[in-house]
Coordinates of C-alpha atoms in Angstrom, one line a residue:
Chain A
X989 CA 62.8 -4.1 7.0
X990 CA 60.3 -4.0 4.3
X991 CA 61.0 -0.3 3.7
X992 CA 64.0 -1.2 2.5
X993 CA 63.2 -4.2 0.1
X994 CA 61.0 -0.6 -1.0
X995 CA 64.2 0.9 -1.8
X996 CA 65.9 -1.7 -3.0
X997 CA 63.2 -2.5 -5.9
X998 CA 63.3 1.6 -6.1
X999 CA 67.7 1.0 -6.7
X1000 CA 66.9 -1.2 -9.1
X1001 CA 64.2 0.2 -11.3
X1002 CA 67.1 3.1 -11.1
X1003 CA 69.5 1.1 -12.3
X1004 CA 67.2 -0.1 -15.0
X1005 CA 66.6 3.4 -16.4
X1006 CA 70.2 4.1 -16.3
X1007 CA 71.1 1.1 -18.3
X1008 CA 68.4 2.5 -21.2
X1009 CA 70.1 6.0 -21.3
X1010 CA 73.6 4.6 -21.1
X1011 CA 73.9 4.6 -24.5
X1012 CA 73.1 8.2 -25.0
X1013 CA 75.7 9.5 -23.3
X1014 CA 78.6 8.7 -25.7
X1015 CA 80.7 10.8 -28.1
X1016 CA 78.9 13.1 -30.8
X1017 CA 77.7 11.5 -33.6
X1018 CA 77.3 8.3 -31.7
X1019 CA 75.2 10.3 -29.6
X1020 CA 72.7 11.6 -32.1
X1021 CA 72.3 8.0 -33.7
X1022 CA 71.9 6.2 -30.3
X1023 CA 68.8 9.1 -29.7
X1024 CA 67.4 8.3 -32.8
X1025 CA 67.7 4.4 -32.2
X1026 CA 66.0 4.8 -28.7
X1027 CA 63.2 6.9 -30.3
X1028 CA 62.3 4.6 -32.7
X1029 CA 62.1 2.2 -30.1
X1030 CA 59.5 3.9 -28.1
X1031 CA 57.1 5.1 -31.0
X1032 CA 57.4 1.7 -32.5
X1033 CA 53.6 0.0 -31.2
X1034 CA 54.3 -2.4 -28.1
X1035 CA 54.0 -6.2 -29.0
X1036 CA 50.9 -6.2 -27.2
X1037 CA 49.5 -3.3 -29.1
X1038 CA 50.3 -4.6 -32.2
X1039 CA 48.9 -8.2 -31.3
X1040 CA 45.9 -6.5 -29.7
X1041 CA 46.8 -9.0 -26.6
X1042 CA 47.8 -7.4 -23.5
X1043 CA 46.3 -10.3 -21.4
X1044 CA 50.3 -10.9 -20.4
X1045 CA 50.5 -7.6 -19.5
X1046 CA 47.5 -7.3 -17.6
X1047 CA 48.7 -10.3 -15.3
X1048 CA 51.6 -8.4 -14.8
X1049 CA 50.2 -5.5 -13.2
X1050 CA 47.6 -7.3 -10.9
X1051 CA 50.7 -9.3 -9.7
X1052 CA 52.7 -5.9 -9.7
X1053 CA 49.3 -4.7 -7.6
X1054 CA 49.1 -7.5 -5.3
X1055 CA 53.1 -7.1 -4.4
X1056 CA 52.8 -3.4 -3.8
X1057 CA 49.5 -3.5 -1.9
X1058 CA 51.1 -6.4 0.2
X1059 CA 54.4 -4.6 1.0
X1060 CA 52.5 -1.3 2.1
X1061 CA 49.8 -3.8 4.4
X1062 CA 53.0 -5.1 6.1
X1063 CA 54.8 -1.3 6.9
X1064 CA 51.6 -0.3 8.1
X1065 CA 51.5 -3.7 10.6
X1066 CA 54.7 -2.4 11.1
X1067 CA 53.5 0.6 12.7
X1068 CA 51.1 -0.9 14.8
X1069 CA 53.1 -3.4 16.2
X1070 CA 55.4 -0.7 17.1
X1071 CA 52.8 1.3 18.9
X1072 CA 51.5 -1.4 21.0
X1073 CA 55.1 -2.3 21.6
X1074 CA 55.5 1.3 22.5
X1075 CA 58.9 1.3 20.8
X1076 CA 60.8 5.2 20.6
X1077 CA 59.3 8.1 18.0
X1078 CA 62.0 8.1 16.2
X1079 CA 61.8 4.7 15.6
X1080 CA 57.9 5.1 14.7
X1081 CA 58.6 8.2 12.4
X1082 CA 61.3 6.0 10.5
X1083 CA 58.7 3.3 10.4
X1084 CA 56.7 5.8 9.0
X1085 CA 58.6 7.2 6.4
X1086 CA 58.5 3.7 4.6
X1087 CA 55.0 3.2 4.9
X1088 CA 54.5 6.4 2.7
X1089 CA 57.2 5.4 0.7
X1090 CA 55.1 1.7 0.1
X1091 CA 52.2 4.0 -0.4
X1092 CA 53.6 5.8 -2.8
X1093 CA 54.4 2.7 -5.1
X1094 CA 51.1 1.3 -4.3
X1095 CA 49.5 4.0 -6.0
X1096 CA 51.8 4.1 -9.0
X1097 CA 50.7 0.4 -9.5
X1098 CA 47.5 1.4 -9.5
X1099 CA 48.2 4.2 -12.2
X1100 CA 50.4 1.5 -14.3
X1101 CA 47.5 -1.1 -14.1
X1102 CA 44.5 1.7 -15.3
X1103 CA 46.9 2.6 -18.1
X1104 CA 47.2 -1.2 -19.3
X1105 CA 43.7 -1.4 -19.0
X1106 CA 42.8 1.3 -20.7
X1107 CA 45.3 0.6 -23.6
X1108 CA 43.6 -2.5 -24.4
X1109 CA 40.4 -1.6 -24.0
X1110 CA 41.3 1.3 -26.7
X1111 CA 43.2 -1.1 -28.8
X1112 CA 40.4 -3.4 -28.4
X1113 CA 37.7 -0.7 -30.0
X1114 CA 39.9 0.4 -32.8
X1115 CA 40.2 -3.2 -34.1
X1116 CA 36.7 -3.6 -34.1
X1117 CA 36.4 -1.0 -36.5
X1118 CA 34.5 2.1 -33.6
X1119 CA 35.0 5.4 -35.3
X1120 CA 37.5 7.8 -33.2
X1121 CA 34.8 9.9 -31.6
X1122 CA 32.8 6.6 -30.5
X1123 CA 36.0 5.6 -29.1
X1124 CA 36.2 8.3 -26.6
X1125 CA 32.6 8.2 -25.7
X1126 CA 33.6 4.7 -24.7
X1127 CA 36.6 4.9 -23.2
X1128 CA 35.2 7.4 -20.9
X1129 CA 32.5 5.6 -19.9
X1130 CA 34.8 2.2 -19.9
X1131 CA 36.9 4.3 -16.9
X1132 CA 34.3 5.8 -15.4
X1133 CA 32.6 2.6 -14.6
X1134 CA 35.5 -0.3 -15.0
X1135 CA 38.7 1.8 -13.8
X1136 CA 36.6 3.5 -11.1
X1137 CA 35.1 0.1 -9.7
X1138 CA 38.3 -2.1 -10.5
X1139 CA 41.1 0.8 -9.1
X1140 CA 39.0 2.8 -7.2
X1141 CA 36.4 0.9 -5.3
X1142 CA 37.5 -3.1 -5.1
X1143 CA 40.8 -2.1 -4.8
X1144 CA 40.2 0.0 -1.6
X1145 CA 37.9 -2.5 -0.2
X1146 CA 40.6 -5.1 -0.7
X1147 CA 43.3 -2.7 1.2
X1148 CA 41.3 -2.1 3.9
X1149 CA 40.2 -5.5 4.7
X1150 CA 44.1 -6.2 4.4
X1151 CA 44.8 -3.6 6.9
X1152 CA 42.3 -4.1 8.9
X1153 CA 42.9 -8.4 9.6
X1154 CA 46.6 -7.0 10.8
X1155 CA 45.6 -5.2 13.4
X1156 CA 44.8 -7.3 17.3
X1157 CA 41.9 -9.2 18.0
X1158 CA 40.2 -6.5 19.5
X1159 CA 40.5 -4.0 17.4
X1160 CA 39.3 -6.4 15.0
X1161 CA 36.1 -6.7 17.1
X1162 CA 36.0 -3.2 17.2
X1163 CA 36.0 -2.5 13.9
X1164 CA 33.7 -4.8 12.7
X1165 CA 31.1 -3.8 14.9
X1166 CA 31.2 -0.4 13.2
X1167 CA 30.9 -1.9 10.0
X1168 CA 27.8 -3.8 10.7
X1169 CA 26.7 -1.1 12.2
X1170 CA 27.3 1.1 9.4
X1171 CA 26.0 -1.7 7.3
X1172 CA 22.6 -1.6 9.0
X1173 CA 22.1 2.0 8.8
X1174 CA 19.8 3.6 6.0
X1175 CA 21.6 5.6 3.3
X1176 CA 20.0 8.5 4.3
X1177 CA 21.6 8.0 7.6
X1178 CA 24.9 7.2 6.2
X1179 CA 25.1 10.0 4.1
X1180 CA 24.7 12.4 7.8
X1181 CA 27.6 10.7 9.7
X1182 CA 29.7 10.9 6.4
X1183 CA 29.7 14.2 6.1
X1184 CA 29.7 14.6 9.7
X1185 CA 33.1 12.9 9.4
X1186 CA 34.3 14.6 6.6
X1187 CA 33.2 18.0 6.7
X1188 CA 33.2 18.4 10.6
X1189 CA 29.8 19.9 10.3
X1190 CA 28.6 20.6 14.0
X1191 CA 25.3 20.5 14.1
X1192 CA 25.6 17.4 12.6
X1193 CA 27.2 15.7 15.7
X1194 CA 24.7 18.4 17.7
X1195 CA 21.8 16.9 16.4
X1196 CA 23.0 13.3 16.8
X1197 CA 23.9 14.2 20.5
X1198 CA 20.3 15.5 21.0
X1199 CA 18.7 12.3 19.8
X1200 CA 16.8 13.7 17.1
X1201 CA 15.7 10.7 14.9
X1202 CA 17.7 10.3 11.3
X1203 CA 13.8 10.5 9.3
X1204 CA 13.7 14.1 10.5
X1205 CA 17.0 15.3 9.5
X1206 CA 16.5 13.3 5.9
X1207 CA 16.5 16.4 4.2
X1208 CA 18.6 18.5 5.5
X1209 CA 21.3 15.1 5.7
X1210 CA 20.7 14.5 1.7
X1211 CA 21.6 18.1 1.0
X1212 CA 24.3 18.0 3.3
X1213 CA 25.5 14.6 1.8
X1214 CA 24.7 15.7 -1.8
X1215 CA 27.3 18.7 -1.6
X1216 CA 30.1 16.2 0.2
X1217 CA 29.4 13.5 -2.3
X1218 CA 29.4 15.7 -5.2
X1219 CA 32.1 17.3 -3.8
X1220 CA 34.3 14.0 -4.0
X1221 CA 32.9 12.7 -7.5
X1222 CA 33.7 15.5 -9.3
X1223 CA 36.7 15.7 -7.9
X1224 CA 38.3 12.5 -9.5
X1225 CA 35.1 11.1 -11.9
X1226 CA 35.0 13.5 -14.4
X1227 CA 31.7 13.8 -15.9
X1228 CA 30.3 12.6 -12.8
X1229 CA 27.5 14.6 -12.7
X1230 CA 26.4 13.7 -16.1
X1231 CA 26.1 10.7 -15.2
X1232 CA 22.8 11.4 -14.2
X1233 CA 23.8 11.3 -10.0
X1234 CA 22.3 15.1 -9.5
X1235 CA 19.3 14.0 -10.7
X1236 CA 19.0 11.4 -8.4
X1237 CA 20.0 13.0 -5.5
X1238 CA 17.6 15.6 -6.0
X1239 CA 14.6 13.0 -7.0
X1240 CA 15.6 11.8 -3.0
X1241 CA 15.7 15.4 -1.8
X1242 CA 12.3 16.1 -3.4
X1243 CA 10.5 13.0 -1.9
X1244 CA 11.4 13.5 1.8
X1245 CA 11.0 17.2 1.5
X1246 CA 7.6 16.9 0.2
X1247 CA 6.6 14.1 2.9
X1248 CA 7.9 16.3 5.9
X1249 CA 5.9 19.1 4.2
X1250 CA 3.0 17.5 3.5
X1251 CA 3.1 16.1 7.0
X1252 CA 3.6 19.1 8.7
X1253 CA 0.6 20.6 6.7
X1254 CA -1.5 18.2 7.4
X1255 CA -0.5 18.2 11.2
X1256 CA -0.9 22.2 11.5
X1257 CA -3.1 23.4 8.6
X1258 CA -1.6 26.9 9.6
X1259 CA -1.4 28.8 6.1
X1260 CA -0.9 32.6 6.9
X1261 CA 2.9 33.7 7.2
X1262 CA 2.8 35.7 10.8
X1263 CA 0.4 32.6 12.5
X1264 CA 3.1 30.2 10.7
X1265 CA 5.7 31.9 12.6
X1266 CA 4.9 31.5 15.6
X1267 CA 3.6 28.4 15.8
X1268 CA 7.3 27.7 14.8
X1269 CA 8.0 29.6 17.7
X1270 CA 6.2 28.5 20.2
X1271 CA 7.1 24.5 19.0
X1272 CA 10.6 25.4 19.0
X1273 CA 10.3 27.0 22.4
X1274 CA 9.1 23.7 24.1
X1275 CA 11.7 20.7 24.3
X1276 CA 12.8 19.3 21.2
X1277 CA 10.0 16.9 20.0
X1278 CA 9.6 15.4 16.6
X1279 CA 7.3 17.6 15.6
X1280 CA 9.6 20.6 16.1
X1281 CA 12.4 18.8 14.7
X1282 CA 10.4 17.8 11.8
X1283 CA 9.8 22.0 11.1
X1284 CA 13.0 22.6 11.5
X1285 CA 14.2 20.4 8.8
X1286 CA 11.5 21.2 6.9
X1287 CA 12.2 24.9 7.3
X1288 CA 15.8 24.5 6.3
X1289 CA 15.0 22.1 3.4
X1290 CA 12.9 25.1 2.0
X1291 CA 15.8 27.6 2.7
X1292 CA 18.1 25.5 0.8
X1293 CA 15.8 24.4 -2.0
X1294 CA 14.0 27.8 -2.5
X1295 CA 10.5 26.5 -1.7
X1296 CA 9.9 29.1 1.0
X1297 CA 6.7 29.6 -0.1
X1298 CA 5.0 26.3 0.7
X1299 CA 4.5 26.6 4.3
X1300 CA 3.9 30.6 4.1
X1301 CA 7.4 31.3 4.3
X1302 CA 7.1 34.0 1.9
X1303 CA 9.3 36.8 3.9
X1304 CA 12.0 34.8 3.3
X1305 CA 11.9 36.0 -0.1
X1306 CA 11.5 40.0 0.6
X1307 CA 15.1 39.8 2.3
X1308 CA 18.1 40.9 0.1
X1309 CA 20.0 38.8 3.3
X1310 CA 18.8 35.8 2.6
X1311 CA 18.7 35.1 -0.9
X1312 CA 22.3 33.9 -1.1
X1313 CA 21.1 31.0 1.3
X1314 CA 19.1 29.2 -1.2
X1315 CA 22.1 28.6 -3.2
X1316 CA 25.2 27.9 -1.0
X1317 CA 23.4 25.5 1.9
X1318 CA 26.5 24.2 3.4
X1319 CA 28.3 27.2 4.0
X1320 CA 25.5 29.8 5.0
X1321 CA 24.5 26.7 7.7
X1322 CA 28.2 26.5 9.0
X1323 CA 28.8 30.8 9.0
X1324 CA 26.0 31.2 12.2
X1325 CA 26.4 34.5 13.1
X1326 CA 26.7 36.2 10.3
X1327 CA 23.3 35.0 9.2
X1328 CA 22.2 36.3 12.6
X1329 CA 23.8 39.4 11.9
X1330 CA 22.1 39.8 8.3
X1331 CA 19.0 38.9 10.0
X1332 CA 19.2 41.6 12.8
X1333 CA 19.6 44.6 10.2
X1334 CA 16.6 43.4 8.5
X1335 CA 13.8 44.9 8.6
X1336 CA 10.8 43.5 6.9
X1337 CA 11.3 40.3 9.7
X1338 CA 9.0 40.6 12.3
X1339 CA 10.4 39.4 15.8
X1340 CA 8.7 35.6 15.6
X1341 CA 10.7 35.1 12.6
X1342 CA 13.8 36.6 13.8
X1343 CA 13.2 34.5 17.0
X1344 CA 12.8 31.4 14.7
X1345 CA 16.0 31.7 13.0
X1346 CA 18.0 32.6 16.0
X1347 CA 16.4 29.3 18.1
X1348 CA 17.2 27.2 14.5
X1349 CA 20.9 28.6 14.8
X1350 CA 21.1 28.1 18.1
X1351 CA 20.8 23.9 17.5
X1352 CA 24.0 24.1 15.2
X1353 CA 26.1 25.3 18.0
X1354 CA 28.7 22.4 19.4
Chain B
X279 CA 24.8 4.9 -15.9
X280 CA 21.8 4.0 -14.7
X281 CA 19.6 4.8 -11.3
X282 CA 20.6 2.2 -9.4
X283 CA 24.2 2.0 -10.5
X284 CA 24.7 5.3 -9.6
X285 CA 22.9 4.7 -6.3
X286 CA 25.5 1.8 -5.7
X287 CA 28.2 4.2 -6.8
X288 CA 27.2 7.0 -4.2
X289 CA 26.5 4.4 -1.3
X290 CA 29.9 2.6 -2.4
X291 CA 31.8 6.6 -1.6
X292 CA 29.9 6.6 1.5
X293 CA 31.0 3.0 2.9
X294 CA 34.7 3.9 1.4
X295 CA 35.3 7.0 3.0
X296 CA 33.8 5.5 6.4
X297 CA 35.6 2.3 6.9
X298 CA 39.0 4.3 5.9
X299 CA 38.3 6.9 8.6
X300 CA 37.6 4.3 11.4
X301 CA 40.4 2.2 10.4
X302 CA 42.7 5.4 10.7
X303 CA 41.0 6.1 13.9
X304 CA 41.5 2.6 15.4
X305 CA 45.1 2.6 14.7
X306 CA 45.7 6.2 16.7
X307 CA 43.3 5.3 19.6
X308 CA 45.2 3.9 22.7
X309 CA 45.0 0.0 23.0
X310 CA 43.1 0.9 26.3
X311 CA 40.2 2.9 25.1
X312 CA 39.2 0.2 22.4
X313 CA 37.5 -1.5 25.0
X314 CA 36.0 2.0 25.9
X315 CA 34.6 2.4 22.7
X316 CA 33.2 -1.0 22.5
X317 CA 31.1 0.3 25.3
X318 CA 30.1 3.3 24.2
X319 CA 29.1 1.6 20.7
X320 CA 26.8 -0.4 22.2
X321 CA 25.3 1.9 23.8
X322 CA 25.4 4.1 21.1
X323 CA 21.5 3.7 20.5
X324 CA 20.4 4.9 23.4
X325 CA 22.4 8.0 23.5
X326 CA 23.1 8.7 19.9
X327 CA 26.3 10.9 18.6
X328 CA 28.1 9.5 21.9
X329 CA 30.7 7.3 19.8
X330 CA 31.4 10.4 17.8
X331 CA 31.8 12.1 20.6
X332 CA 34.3 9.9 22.4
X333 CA 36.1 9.8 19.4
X334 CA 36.7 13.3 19.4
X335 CA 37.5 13.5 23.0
X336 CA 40.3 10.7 23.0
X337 CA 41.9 11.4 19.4
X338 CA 43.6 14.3 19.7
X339 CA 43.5 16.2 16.3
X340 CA 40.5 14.2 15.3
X341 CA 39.2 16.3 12.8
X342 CA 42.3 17.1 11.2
X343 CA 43.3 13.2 10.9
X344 CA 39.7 12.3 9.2
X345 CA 40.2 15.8 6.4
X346 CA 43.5 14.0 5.6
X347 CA 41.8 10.5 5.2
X348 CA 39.2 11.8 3.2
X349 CA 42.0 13.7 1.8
X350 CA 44.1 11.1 0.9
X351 CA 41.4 8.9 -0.7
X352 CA 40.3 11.4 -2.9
X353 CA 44.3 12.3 -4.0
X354 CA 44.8 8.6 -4.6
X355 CA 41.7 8.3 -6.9
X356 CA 42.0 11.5 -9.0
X357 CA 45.7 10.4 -9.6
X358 CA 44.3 7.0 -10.8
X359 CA 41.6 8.3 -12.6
X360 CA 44.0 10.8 -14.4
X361 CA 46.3 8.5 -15.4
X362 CA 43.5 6.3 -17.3
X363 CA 42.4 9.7 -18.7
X364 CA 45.4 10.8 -19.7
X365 CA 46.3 7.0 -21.3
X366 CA 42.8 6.9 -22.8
X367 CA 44.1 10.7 -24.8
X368 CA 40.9 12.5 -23.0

């Protein structure tokens, strides 16, 4: 089994290591001078560092790459062979074990190959004569675009097509319906089931279920998006957000938010803050049309963004309750009833607006 | 970076995280339903949110396998990113 060629590589990179420290472990004296000799050794500059070649090197860790990424493919067909074949759990969990072992040595390619890379990258800006604090500018940029697109992006795009052409013929069909479906879908629209996925938002799935259109819930999905997204980027691309990516987000939040508003305004042409109310009211009492949908997101948009005031909104801003929800959009949306129970010890809300919010919350419910 | 590199770069997250969820997805669903989704897929226009909504009904534990994907992918990267950082002296 391939988990074991796994351990056996693992055996011998042991073996390896042991061979290097062997000559520590002798008698005293010995001992210090065999330290010495082995430290010299590793704080002397590689051959590759001093030739300023590491193209040899390089090779070596996309065949290293390819190896690892191959062996953890072929546990995980493993796996799925033996749940079609319905073989015994224990057999499965055993099966399993070496997959995350292959994993685990998949990633550590990964993380050998970025290091090469960025060695001679580095190596390849010192001998060109870029001053120390250049050098770091660029290296950070070098591994926030070249590591993060080599290591990060093509590299998982290469493991799951791997995985993915191991698993049965229709499965296969399957899956590549989804991505063609997924690759027809607008990035607005992407960026809603995403986070639907990954933060388990309901009212995501809620709103979905209800058939309201992706156009209307474009601001309200960005937002929504923006805080996953963000969420993973700054997570493991440092800087990230320097990059300029809030900005941009927020350029897209801006320009649907100020087409649903400026639709809605010129649909209605309401401008007082009681009449507003209830006109959301009474639209949010019918059945769910697109113009109500389109006030709800625009109504949330403004809750998340602070812009209460352009559609008369303005008591939003005379309750001590609901000035935390301008700034944390994601978690006031998911924590329902205490916003409701905020909103019931207000009291500069007149009933429509209470009756808005409670009808707004009532759509996020799954 | 500029504008539409980081656009690429945000969309690129999105298709990641996606295709690694459904792949996880497909290899836990029963060999039986895959021919149930299928249906429901293409039918998914007409009644929208019902794939999602299978998929949560037949995959047991469905939320908690798609955190550890997302999970997973973003462990995988940081180390990886780390490691260039740490190489790079940063």
């Amino acid at each position: 089994m391939l988990s074991n060629e796994t351990q056996g590589r693992e055996r011998e990179q042991r073996r390896e290591l042991n061979s290097e420290s062997e000559p520590v472990k002798v008698r005293a004296g010995q001992e210090a001078q065999d330290a010495h000799t082995i430290y010299v050794r590793l704080m002397e500059p590689s051959a590759a560092e001093v030739s300023g070649d590491f193209s040899a090197q390089i090779e070596a860790c996309k065949a290293q790459l390819n190896q690892y990424r191959t062996a953890y493919v072929q546990n995980y067909a493993g796996i799925l062979e033996a749940r079609r074949n319905k073989q015994p759990i224990t057999e499965i969990e055993q099966l399993q074990a070496g997959t995350k072992s292959a994993h685990r040595d998949y990633v550590k390619a990964k993380k050998t190959y970025a290091e090469v890379l960025v060695s001679a990258h580095k190596i390849q800006l010192e001998q060109s004569g870029t001053s120390v604090e250049d050098t770091k500018i660029q290296l950070n940029a070098f591994i926030q675009t070249e590591i993060f697109n080599t290591l990060i992006v093509q590299e998982e795009v290469l493991l799951q097509e791997q995985k993915a052409a191991v698993h049965p013929p229709e499965t296969k069909g399957v899956l590549r319906r989804m991505y063609e479906r997924w690759d027809g879908l607008s990035t607005i629209q992407k960026g809603l089931i995403t986070t639907a996925l990954a933060t388990g938002t309901a009212f995501v799935s809620t709103a979905l279920a209800r058939g309201l259109g992706s156009m209307e819930l474009t601001a309200v999905a960005l937002l929504f998006s923006k805080s996953f997204l963000m969420g993973i980027s700054q997570e493991f691309v440092a800087g990230f957000t320097a990059l300029g990516v809030n900005t941009l987000l927020e350029k897209k939040i801006q320009e649907s938010f100020t087409t649903s508003v400026e639709q809605e305004r010129q649909r209605t042409r309401v401008q007082t803050l009681e009449l507003t109310s209830l006109r959301y009211k009474e639209l949010l009492e019918k059945k769910s049309t697109q113009g109500s949908q389109a006030l709800i997101v625009s109504a949330l948009t403004m809750l998340a963004t602070g812009r209460a005031f352009s559609l008369g909104l303005d008591f939003l801003s005379q309750t001590q309750a609901l000035k935390g929800m301008t700034e944390a959009v994601a978690t006031t949306f998911q924590s329902g009833p205490d916003i409701v129970g905020k909103l019931s010890d207000s009291e500069t809300l007149g009933k429509p607006a209470k009756g808005f919010f409670k009808r707004i919350l009532s759509y996020f419910d799954d | 970076m500029a504008a539409e590199e980081q656009e690429r770069a945000l969309k690129t997250l999105g298709d990641l995280v996606f295709q690694k969820v459904i792949l996880k997805v497909t290899e836990v669903l029963p060999p039986e339903q895959v021919e149930q989704l299928n249906t429901i897929m293409n039918s998914e226009e007409q009644t929208p949110g019902a794939t999602l909504q299978f998929l949560k009904q037949h995959i047991p534990d469905f939320d908690a396998i798609v955190t550890a994907e997302v999970a997973e992918f973003k462990q995988d990267a940081a180390a990886v990113m780390n490691a260039a950082r740490t190489q790079a002296g940063l």
